[in-house]
Coordinates of C-alpha atoms and ligand atoms in Angstrom, one line a residue:
M340 CA 16.2 22.2 19.5
A341 CA 13.3 20.5 17.7
T342 CA 10.1 22.6 17.5
E343 CA 6.6 22.1 16.1
A344 CA 7.6 24.2 13.1
D345 CA 10.2 21.6 12.1
R346 CA 7.6 18.7 12.1
V347 CA 6.4 17.5 8.8
L348 CA 3.3 15.3 8.9
I349 CA 3.3 12.2 6.8
F350 CA -0.1 11.6 5.2
D351 CA -0.2 8.2 3.7
T352 CA -2.5 7.6 0.8
T353 CA -1.5 4.0 0.0
L354 CA -5.1 2.8 0.6
R355 CA -6.6 5.5 -1.5
D356 CA -4.4 6.9 -4.3
G357 CA -2.2 3.8 -4.2
E358 CA -5.0 1.3 -4.1
Q359 CA -6.9 2.9 -7.1
S360 CA -4.0 2.2 -9.4
P361 CA -4.1 -0.9 -11.7
G362 CA -2.9 -4.1 -10.0
C363 CA -2.9 -2.7 -6.5
S364 CA -6.5 -3.3 -5.4
M365 CA -6.8 -4.9 -1.9
T366 CA -9.5 -6.7 -0.1
Q367 CA -10.8 -5.3 3.2
P368 CA -8.7 -7.6 5.4
E369 CA -5.7 -6.7 3.4
K370 CA -6.4 -3.0 3.8
L371 CA -6.7 -3.5 7.5
R372 CA -3.4 -5.2 7.7
V373 CA -1.8 -2.3 5.8
A374 CA -3.5 0.3 7.9
R375 CA -2.2 -1.4 11.1
A376 CA 1.3 -1.5 9.7
L377 CA 1.1 2.2 8.8
A378 CA 0.0 3.0 12.3
D379 CA 3.0 1.1 13.7
L380 CA 5.2 2.9 11.2
G381 CA 4.1 6.2 12.8
V382 CA 2.3 7.9 9.9
D383 CA 0.3 10.9 11.0
V384 CA -2.7 10.5 8.7
I385 CA -4.0 7.4 6.9
E386 CA -6.2 8.2 3.9
A387 CA -8.3 5.0 4.0
G388 CA -10.3 5.4 0.8
F389 CA -12.9 7.2 -1.2
P390 CA -16.2 6.1 0.4
A391 CA -18.5 7.3 -2.3
A392 CA -16.6 5.3 -4.9
S393 CA -18.2 2.0 -4.0
R394 CA -19.8 0.0 -1.2
G395 CA -16.5 -1.9 -0.7
D396 CA -14.6 1.4 -0.3
W397 CA -17.1 2.7 2.1
E398 CA -16.9 -0.5 4.2
A399 CA -13.1 -0.5 4.1
V400 CA -12.9 3.1 5.4
H401 CA -15.4 2.3 8.1
A402 CA -13.4 -0.8 9.2
V403 CA -10.2 1.2 9.3
A404 CA -11.9 4.0 11.3
Q405 CA -13.2 1.3 13.7
E406 CA -10.1 -0.7 14.2
V407 CA -7.0 1.4 13.7
Q408 CA -5.8 3.5 16.6
G409 CA -3.2 6.3 16.5
P410 CA -3.2 8.2 13.2
V411 CA -5.9 10.5 12.0
I412 CA -8.1 8.6 9.6
A413 CA -9.0 10.5 6.4
A414 CA -11.5 9.9 3.7
L415 CA -11.8 11.5 0.3
A416 CA -14.9 13.2 -1.1
R417 CA -15.9 15.2 -4.2
C418 CA -17.5 18.6 -3.6
T419 CA -21.1 17.2 -3.2
R420 CA -23.2 16.7 -0.1
A421 CA -23.8 13.0 -0.9
D422 CA -20.0 12.3 -1.1
I423 CA -19.2 14.3 2.0
E424 CA -22.0 12.6 4.0
A425 CA -20.9 9.1 2.9
A426 CA -17.3 9.9 3.9
A427 CA -18.4 11.4 7.2
R428 CA -20.5 8.3 8.1
A429 CA -17.7 6.0 7.1
L430 CA -15.3 7.9 9.4
Q431 CA -17.7 8.1 12.3
P432 CA -16.0 5.5 14.6
A433 CA -12.5 7.0 14.3
P434 CA -11.5 9.0 17.4
R435 CA -9.5 11.3 15.1
R436 CA -10.9 11.9 11.6
R437 CA -10.4 14.2 8.6
L438 CA -12.6 14.9 5.6
H439 CA -10.6 15.6 2.5
V440 CA -12.6 17.3 -0.3
F441 CA -11.2 18.1 -3.7
L442 CA -12.2 19.9 -6.9
A443 CA -10.1 20.5 -10.0
T444 CA -9.1 24.1 -10.6
S445 CA -6.9 24.2 -13.8
A446 CA -8.3 25.6 -17.0
I447 CA -8.2 22.3 -18.8
H448 CA -10.1 20.5 -16.1
R449 CA -12.6 23.4 -15.8
Q450 CA -13.3 23.4 -19.5
Y451 CA -13.2 19.7 -20.4
K452 CA -14.0 17.8 -17.3
L453 CA -16.2 20.0 -15.2
N454 CA -17.6 22.5 -17.6
M455 CA -17.5 25.1 -14.8
A456 CA -16.5 28.7 -14.8
Q457 CA -14.0 30.1 -12.2
D458 CA -16.7 31.6 -10.1
E459 CA -18.6 28.3 -10.0
I460 CA -15.5 26.5 -8.9
V461 CA -14.9 28.9 -6.0
R462 CA -18.6 28.6 -4.9
A463 CA -18.6 24.8 -5.0
A464 CA -15.3 24.5 -3.1
V465 CA -16.5 27.0 -0.4
E466 CA -19.8 25.2 -0.1
A467 CA -18.2 21.8 0.2
V468 CA -15.8 22.9 2.9
K469 CA -18.6 24.4 4.9
I470 CA -20.6 21.2 4.6
A471 CA -17.6 19.2 5.6
R472 CA -17.1 21.4 8.7
E473 CA -20.7 20.5 9.8
F474 CA -19.3 17.0 10.3
C475 CA -15.7 17.4 11.3
D476 CA -13.3 20.1 12.6
D477 CA -10.4 18.7 10.5
V478 CA -11.1 19.5 6.9
E479 CA -8.6 19.3 4.0
F480 CA -9.1 20.9 0.6
S481 CA -7.2 19.9 -2.5
P482 CA -7.4 22.0 -5.7
E483 CA -6.8 19.1 -8.1
D484 CA -4.3 19.9 -10.9
A485 CA -3.1 22.8 -8.8
S486 CA 0.3 22.9 -10.5
R487 CA -1.3 23.7 -13.9
T488 CA -3.7 26.2 -12.5
E489 CA -3.3 30.0 -13.1
L490 CA -1.5 31.3 -10.0
D491 CA -3.9 34.1 -9.3
F492 CA -6.9 31.8 -9.6
L493 CA -5.3 29.2 -7.4
A494 CA -4.6 31.9 -4.8
R495 CA -8.2 32.9 -5.0
V496 CA -9.5 29.4 -4.4
V497 CA -7.1 28.7 -1.6
G498 CA -8.0 32.0 0.2
A499 CA -11.7 31.2 -0.2
V500 CA -11.5 27.7 1.3
I501 CA -9.4 28.9 4.2
E502 CA -12.1 31.5 4.9
A503 CA -14.7 28.8 4.7
G504 CA -13.0 26.7 7.3
A505 CA -10.4 24.4 5.7
T506 CA -7.7 23.5 8.2
T507 CA -5.2 21.9 5.7
V508 CA -4.7 23.0 2.1
N509 CA -3.1 20.4 -0.1
I510 CA -1.4 21.4 -3.4
P511 CA -1.4 18.5 -5.8
D512 CA 0.8 18.0 -8.8
T513 CA -1.9 15.7 -10.1
V514 CA -0.3 14.8 -13.4
G515 CA 3.4 14.9 -12.3
Y516 CA 4.1 17.9 -14.5
T517 CA 5.9 20.4 -12.4
V518 CA 9.7 20.7 -11.7
P519 CA 11.3 21.5 -8.3
D520 CA 12.2 25.2 -8.9
E521 CA 8.7 26.0 -10.4
F522 CA 6.9 24.2 -7.6
G523 CA 8.9 25.9 -4.9
E524 CA 8.0 29.2 -6.4
L525 CA 4.3 28.2 -6.4
F526 CA 4.4 27.6 -2.7
R527 CA 6.2 30.9 -2.0
Y528 CA 3.7 32.7 -4.2
L529 CA 0.8 31.3 -2.2
R530 CA 2.4 32.1 1.1
Q531 CA 2.9 35.7 0.0
N532 CA -0.4 36.2 -1.6
V533 CA -3.1 34.3 0.3
P534 CA -4.5 36.0 3.4
G535 CA -4.7 33.7 6.3
I536 CA -2.5 31.0 4.8
D537 CA -0.3 30.9 7.9
K538 CA -3.3 29.7 10.0
V539 CA -3.6 26.5 8.0
R540 CA -1.3 23.5 7.3
L541 CA 0.1 23.5 3.8
S542 CA 0.4 20.1 2.2
V543 CA 2.0 18.7 -0.9
H544 CA 0.8 15.8 -3.1
C545 CA 3.0 14.8 -6.1
H546 CA 2.7 12.2 -8.8
D547 CA 5.8 10.7 -10.4
D548 CA 5.1 10.9 -14.2
L549 CA 8.5 12.6 -14.8
G550 CA 10.2 10.8 -11.9
M551 CA 10.2 14.0 -9.8
A552 CA 7.6 13.3 -7.1
V553 CA 10.1 13.0 -4.3
A554 CA 12.2 16.0 -5.4
N555 CA 9.1 18.2 -5.9
S556 CA 7.7 17.2 -2.5
L557 CA 11.0 18.1 -0.8
T558 CA 11.1 21.4 -2.6
A559 CA 7.6 22.1 -1.3
V560 CA 8.6 21.5 2.3
V561 CA 11.6 23.7 1.9
A562 CA 9.2 26.4 0.7
G563 CA 6.9 25.9 3.7
A564 CA 4.7 22.8 3.3
R565 CA 4.4 20.9 6.5
Q566 CA 2.5 17.8 5.3
I567 CA 3.6 15.3 2.6
E568 CA 1.1 13.0 0.9
C569 CA 2.8 9.8 -0.2
T570 CA 2.5 6.1 -0.5
I571 CA 4.4 3.0 0.4
N572 CA 6.6 1.8 -2.5
G573 CA 5.4 4.9 -4.4
I574 CA 2.3 3.1 -5.7
G575 CA -0.4 5.2 -7.2
E576 CA -2.1 6.5 -10.3
R577 CA 0.0 6.0 -13.5
A578 CA 3.7 6.3 -12.6
G579 CA 2.7 6.5 -8.9
N580 CA 2.9 8.9 -6.0
C581 CA 5.8 10.3 -4.0
S582 CA 7.4 7.3 -2.3
L583 CA 7.1 7.5 1.5
E584 CA 10.3 5.6 2.2
E585 CA 12.3 7.8 -0.1
V586 CA 11.0 11.2 1.0
V587 CA 11.3 10.2 4.7
M588 CA 14.8 8.9 4.4
A589 CA 15.9 11.9 2.3
M590 CA 14.8 14.2 5.2
A591 CA 16.4 11.8 7.8
T592 CA 19.7 11.3 6.0
R593 CA 20.1 15.0 5.0
S594 CA 18.7 16.3 8.3
Q595 CA 21.4 19.0 8.5
F596 CA 20.2 20.3 5.1
F597 CA 16.4 20.1 5.7
N598 CA 16.3 20.6 9.5
L599 CA 12.9 18.9 9.5
R600 CA 11.6 15.8 11.3
T601 CA 8.8 13.3 10.9
G602 CA 7.3 10.8 13.3
I603 CA 8.2 7.8 11.2
Q604 CA 10.0 4.8 12.8
T605 CA 12.3 4.3 9.9
N606 CA 13.4 0.8 10.9
R607 CA 9.8 -0.3 10.0
L608 CA 10.1 0.9 6.4
Y609 CA 11.4 -2.3 4.9
P610 CA 8.9 -4.6 6.6
V611 CA 5.9 -2.4 5.6
S612 CA 7.2 -2.1 2.1
R613 CA 7.5 -5.9 1.9
L614 CA 4.1 -6.4 3.3
L615 CA 2.5 -4.2 0.7
S616 CA 4.5 -5.8 -2.1
N617 CA 3.3 -9.2 -0.9
I618 CA -0.3 -8.1 -0.6
T619 CA -0.5 -6.4 -4.0
G620 CA 1.8 -8.9 -5.8
Q621 CA 3.8 -6.0 -7.2
P622 CA 7.5 -6.8 -6.8
I623 CA 9.8 -4.0 -5.7
P624 CA 12.5 -3.3 -8.4
R625 CA 15.9 -4.5 -7.2
N626 CA 17.4 -1.0 -7.7
K627 CA 14.6 0.9 -5.9
A628 CA 16.0 3.6 -3.7
V629 CA 16.0 2.8 0.1
I630 CA 14.1 -0.5 0.0
G631 CA 15.2 -2.3 -3.2
E632 CA 17.2 -5.5 -2.8
N633 CA 20.3 -3.8 -4.3
A634 CA 20.0 -0.6 -2.3
F635 CA 22.7 -1.8 0.1
A636 CA 24.5 -4.4 -2.0
H637 CA 28.1 -3.8 -3.1
E638 CA 29.3 -5.8 -6.0
S639 CA 32.4 -4.1 -7.3
G640 CA 35.7 -5.0 -5.6
I641 CA 36.7 -1.4 -5.1
H642 CA 33.4 -0.7 -3.4
Q643 CA 33.7 -3.8 -1.2
H644 CA 37.2 -2.9 -0.2
G645 CA 36.0 0.6 0.8
M646 CA 33.1 -0.8 2.7
L647 CA 35.3 -3.2 4.7
K648 CA 37.4 -0.2 5.8
N649 CA 34.6 2.1 6.5
A650 CA 30.9 1.5 5.5
Q651 CA 30.4 5.3 5.0
T652 CA 32.7 5.2 2.0
Y653 CA 29.8 3.9 -0.1
E654 CA 26.8 4.0 2.2
I655 CA 24.9 7.2 3.2
M656 CA 22.3 5.2 5.2
R657 CA 22.7 2.1 7.4
P658 CA 20.5 -0.8 6.2
E659 CA 19.4 -1.2 9.8
D660 CA 18.0 2.3 9.8
V661 CA 15.4 1.2 7.3
G662 CA 14.8 -2.2 8.9
L663 CA 17.1 -4.3 6.8
S664 CA 19.7 -6.4 8.5
R665 CA 23.3 -6.0 7.2
S666 CA 24.2 -9.6 7.6
N667 CA 21.5 -11.4 5.6
L668 CA 22.4 -14.1 8.0
V669 CA 21.9 -17.6 6.7
L670 CA 19.8 -20.0 8.8
G671 CA 19.5 -23.7 8.2
K672 CA 17.9 -26.8 9.6
H673 CA 20.2 -26.7 12.7
S674 CA 19.1 -23.2 13.6
G675 CA 17.1 -23.2 16.8
R676 CA 13.9 -21.5 17.8
H677 CA 15.8 -18.7 19.6
A678 CA 17.9 -17.8 16.5
F679 CA 14.8 -17.9 14.4
R680 CA 12.8 -15.7 16.7
E681 CA 15.7 -13.1 16.8
R682 CA 15.9 -13.1 13.0
V683 CA 12.2 -12.6 12.7
Q684 CA 12.3 -9.7 15.1
E685 CA 15.3 -8.1 13.4
L686 CA 13.4 -8.2 10.2
G687 CA 10.7 -6.1 11.9
F688 CA 8.0 -8.6 12.5
E689 CA 6.1 -9.1 15.7
L690 CA 4.6 -12.5 16.1
D691 CA 2.9 -13.8 19.2
E692 CA 4.0 -17.2 20.6
L693 CA 1.4 -19.1 18.7
E694 CA 2.2 -17.5 15.4
L695 CA 5.9 -17.9 16.0
N696 CA 5.5 -21.6 16.7
R697 CA 3.5 -22.1 13.5
V698 CA 6.0 -20.2 11.3
F699 CA 8.9 -22.1 13.0
E700 CA 7.3 -25.4 12.1
E701 CA 7.1 -24.2 8.5
F702 CA 10.7 -22.9 8.7
K703 CA 11.8 -26.4 9.8
A704 CA 9.9 -28.1 7.0
L705 CA 11.5 -25.7 4.5
A706 CA 14.9 -26.2 5.9
D707 CA 14.6 -29.9 5.2
R708 CA 14.1 -29.0 1.5
K709 CA 16.5 -26.1 1.2
K710 CA 20.1 -26.0 2.4
E711 CA 20.3 -22.3 3.4
L712 CA 17.5 -20.0 4.3
F713 CA 18.0 -16.3 3.7
D714 CA 16.1 -13.3 5.0
G715 CA 13.8 -13.3 1.9
D716 CA 12.8 -16.9 2.7
I717 CA 11.9 -16.0 6.3
E718 CA 10.0 -12.9 5.2
A719 CA 8.0 -15.0 2.8
L720 CA 7.2 -17.5 5.5
V721 CA 6.0 -14.8 7.9
L722 CA 4.1 -12.8 5.4
R723 CA 2.3 -15.9 4.1
A724 CA 1.5 -17.1 7.6
E725 CA 0.0 -13.7 8.5
G726 CA -1.8 -13.1 5.3
S727 CA -3.0 -16.1 3.3
A728 CA -6.7 -16.5 2.8
H729 CA -7.1 -19.5 5.1
G730 CA -9.4 -22.3 4.0
P731 CA -11.7 -23.8 3.2
W732 CA -9.7 -25.5 0.4
S733 CA -6.2 -26.9 0.9
L734 CA -3.9 -29.0 -1.2
G735 CA -3.8 -32.7 0.1
A736 CA -1.8 -34.3 -2.7
L737 CA -0.3 -33.5 -6.0
E738 CA 1.2 -35.6 -8.7
V739 CA 2.3 -34.3 -12.1
S740 CA 4.2 -35.8 -15.0
S741 CA 5.3 -34.1 -18.1
Q742 CA 7.4 -35.2 -21.1
L743 CA 9.0 -33.2 -23.9
G744 CA 6.7 -33.1 -26.9
A745 CA 3.7 -34.6 -25.1
S746 CA 1.0 -33.1 -22.9
A747 CA 1.4 -33.1 -19.2
T748 CA -1.0 -34.8 -16.7
A749 CA -1.8 -33.9 -13.1
T750 CA -3.8 -35.5 -10.3
V751 CA -4.7 -33.5 -7.3
R752 CA -6.5 -34.4 -4.0
L753 CA -8.0 -31.4 -2.2
Q754 CA -9.3 -31.0 1.3
H755 CA -12.3 -28.9 2.1
A756 CA -13.0 -27.6 5.6
D757 CA -16.4 -29.4 5.5
G758 CA -14.6 -32.8 5.2
R759 CA -14.8 -33.4 1.5
T760 CA -11.6 -34.7 -0.2
P761 CA -12.4 -34.5 -4.0
T762 CA -9.8 -35.5 -6.6
G763 CA -9.3 -34.2 -10.1
K764 CA -7.2 -35.5 -13.0
A765 CA -6.5 -33.7 -16.2
S766 CA -4.0 -33.2 -18.9
G767 CA -2.9 -29.9 -20.2
D768 CA -0.4 -27.7 -22.0
G769 CA 2.4 -28.1 -19.4
P770 CA 2.3 -29.1 -15.8
V771 CA 0.7 -25.9 -14.4
D772 CA -2.1 -26.0 -17.0
A773 CA -2.8 -29.6 -16.2
A774 CA -2.8 -29.0 -12.4
Y775 CA -5.1 -26.0 -12.8
K776 CA -7.6 -28.1 -14.8
A777 CA -7.4 -30.8 -12.2
I778 CA -8.1 -28.3 -9.4
E779 CA -11.1 -26.8 -11.4
Q780 CA -12.4 -30.3 -11.8
A781 CA -12.1 -31.1 -8.1
T782 CA -13.6 -27.8 -6.9
G783 CA -16.2 -27.4 -9.7
L784 CA -15.1 -23.8 -10.1
V785 CA -13.9 -22.7 -13.5
V786 CA -11.9 -19.6 -13.6
K787 CA -10.1 -17.5 -16.2
V788 CA -6.4 -17.1 -15.5
R789 CA -5.5 -13.6 -16.8
K790 CA -1.9 -13.4 -15.6
F791 CA 0.6 -15.8 -14.1
E792 CA 4.0 -14.8 -12.7
V793 CA 6.9 -16.7 -11.1
H794 CA 9.9 -15.2 -9.6
A795 CA 12.7 -16.3 -7.2
V796 CA 12.4 -15.1 -3.6
T797 CA 16.2 -15.4 -3.0
V798 CA 19.3 -16.6 -4.8
G799 CA 20.6 -20.0 -5.6
E800 CA 19.4 -23.1 -7.5
D801 CA 17.2 -24.2 -4.6
A802 CA 15.7 -20.7 -4.2
Q803 CA 12.0 -20.6 -3.4
G804 CA 9.7 -19.5 -6.2
E805 CA 6.9 -17.1 -5.6
T806 CA 3.9 -17.6 -7.9
V807 CA 1.3 -14.9 -8.3
V808 CA -1.9 -15.7 -10.3
Y809 CA -4.5 -13.2 -11.4
V810 CA -7.9 -14.6 -12.1
D811 CA -11.2 -13.3 -13.5
Y812 CA -14.4 -14.9 -12.1
N813 CA -17.9 -13.6 -12.5
G814 CA -16.8 -10.2 -13.6
R815 CA -14.4 -9.7 -10.6
S816 CA -10.6 -9.9 -10.4
Y817 CA -8.8 -12.0 -7.8
R818 CA -5.2 -12.5 -7.0
G819 CA -3.5 -15.3 -5.1
S820 CA 0.1 -16.0 -4.4
S821 CA 2.2 -18.7 -2.8
V822 CA 5.9 -19.6 -2.2
S823 CA 7.6 -22.9 -2.4
T824 CA 10.8 -24.5 -3.6
D825 CA 8.5 -26.5 -5.9
I826 CA 6.9 -24.0 -8.3
I827 CA 4.1 -26.4 -9.4
E828 CA 3.1 -26.7 -5.8
A829 CA 3.3 -22.9 -5.3
S830 CA 1.2 -22.4 -8.5
C831 CA -1.5 -24.8 -7.1
K832 CA -1.6 -23.1 -3.7
A833 CA -1.8 -19.7 -5.4
L834 CA -4.9 -20.8 -7.4
L835 CA -6.4 -22.3 -4.2
E836 CA -5.9 -19.0 -2.4
V837 CA -8.0 -17.4 -5.2
I838 CA -10.6 -20.1 -5.0
N839 CA -10.8 -19.6 -1.2
R840 CA -11.2 -15.9 -1.8
I841 CA -14.0 -16.5 -4.3
E842 CA -15.7 -18.9 -1.9
Q843 CA -15.3 -16.4 1.0
S844 CA -16.7 -13.5 -1.0
Q845 CA -19.7 -15.7 -2.1
Q846 CA -20.3 -16.5 1.6
G847 CA -19.9 -12.9 2.5
G848 CA -22.4 -11.9 -0.1
A849 CA -24.8 -14.5 1.2
R850 CA -24.3 -13.2 4.8
L851 CA -24.9 -9.6 3.7
A852 CA -28.1 -10.6 1.8
A853 CA -29.3 -12.4 4.9
R854 CA -28.4 -9.5 7.2
E855 CA -30.2 -7.0 4.9
A856 CA -33.3 -9.1 4.8
T857 CA -34.1 -8.0 8.4
P858 CA -35.8 -4.5 8.3
A859 CA -33.7 -3.1 11.1
A860 CA -30.4 -4.1 9.5
A861 CA -31.6 -2.8 6.1
A862 CA -32.4 0.6 7.6
K863 CA -29.0 0.7 9.4
S864 CA -27.1 0.0 6.2
A865 CA -29.1 2.4 4.1
V866 CA -26.2 4.8 3.7
K867 CA -25.9 6.7 0.4
H868 CA -22.6 5.7 -1.2
Ligands
KIV936 O1 -3.6 13.7 -7.5 C1 -4.5 14.3 -7.1 O2 -4.8 15.5 -7.4 C2 -5.3 13.7 -6.0 C3 -6.3 14.6 -5.2 C4 -7.6 13.9 -5.0 C5 -5.6 15.0 -4.0 O3 -5.1 12.5 -5.7
ZN937 ZN1 -3.2 11.9 -6.5

């Protein structure tokens, strides 16, 4: 019979530890989309950000706290009153909230980063937990770099923060240095040597520098941890964090070994993973465990033969358990709305009637250009329809010509929401370069393209190409993406998504300035970040 003692909480830090890694930054609307998807997935805690880090972070945490129901919303803070107050204010609207304070404890961090002696670390940690408890009953403490901290000192810090009122103690392997047996021992040592440890929830937070974040997290739960901190697709600092989908499916697939359960709706894992990949523009490696494209593909004849006789010969999980359909059914231009709706639902997306109609129209248009539509095509349509930065600019017409050995030329006609339809014409080093110059001419916005990627969404010569473009503008980085069977069109739309984001953020800045010009509003937003 399942008991509370068997329940492992899933603490998702995609929006904090994940988002702070290079290439994974998200806008506030994107963070909200991810947070809602995490709530639907059934995570217990969403760490929404680090409010003291920047105004944008503060506002994103605040928005998640305001709008996302279900999970506990957590925010990270250093051991200072200013950080803790900023986090507490950002979390204010959340019905269930947690303050997560951290301080490094290892000798190397004490000496080189903090220049603090052991006693000072204990005092600062205790003081911070007490301050956090003034704002919130749910307080988590993390001794950063715990796995490289002297065991007796770690036990002293953990004991002191428990006495000060911490309700969860998280043990991070900050630099991904530990190995399973050693980490299991660390948890057993703490459980045997820290008075009061049974009163709090023990948590684990592993990084993947040596590829052992999932294994180390599982060892920690075997040794008594009852919360795992992890991220979708394992994104995070350097090599990333413990991957949520892997650690959850390990416990689900080997339930007789672990005898533990989580609240995760595993059939939502694949859609959430795709959503995040689409938002961050970070493709999922084909061979990634659980949610990679090849995770359930069987190429060799011997394997295929076994699979046909009994799927369990070569499969330890069913694709549908993680939200992938087995069939990868092919749809085409004769497929009706009903079949399309079913496919969208099987892929784990919930669209209302209006959204479904919109995506169905796009599906029909695509089916006219492309013989067979695979799951990847449908996913791309849905994700784009849900997430693209709409307006004000859109592509009205595009004409390109290129010749071997000569420069390419492009003409574009754009549409702006205010009614303008400017055109641009330019030549460049290849059709994409020419089209980008023409767009810059038409919009009057000159950007610096830092990175440009194209990859196929599905297989076949008529596969759709996904273009992701990274742009620097006025000291800020932007990312845009688009999908089409025509990669020049996808490239232009990706750049227009960036230009739309730039224009929206300029308007947002102007709105903010106007809002803060009123004394009442200025007083209200005078939060220390
Ligand atoms: O890796 C780490 O130590 C962290 C802490 C802030 C929990 O992310
Ligand atoms: Zn971390």
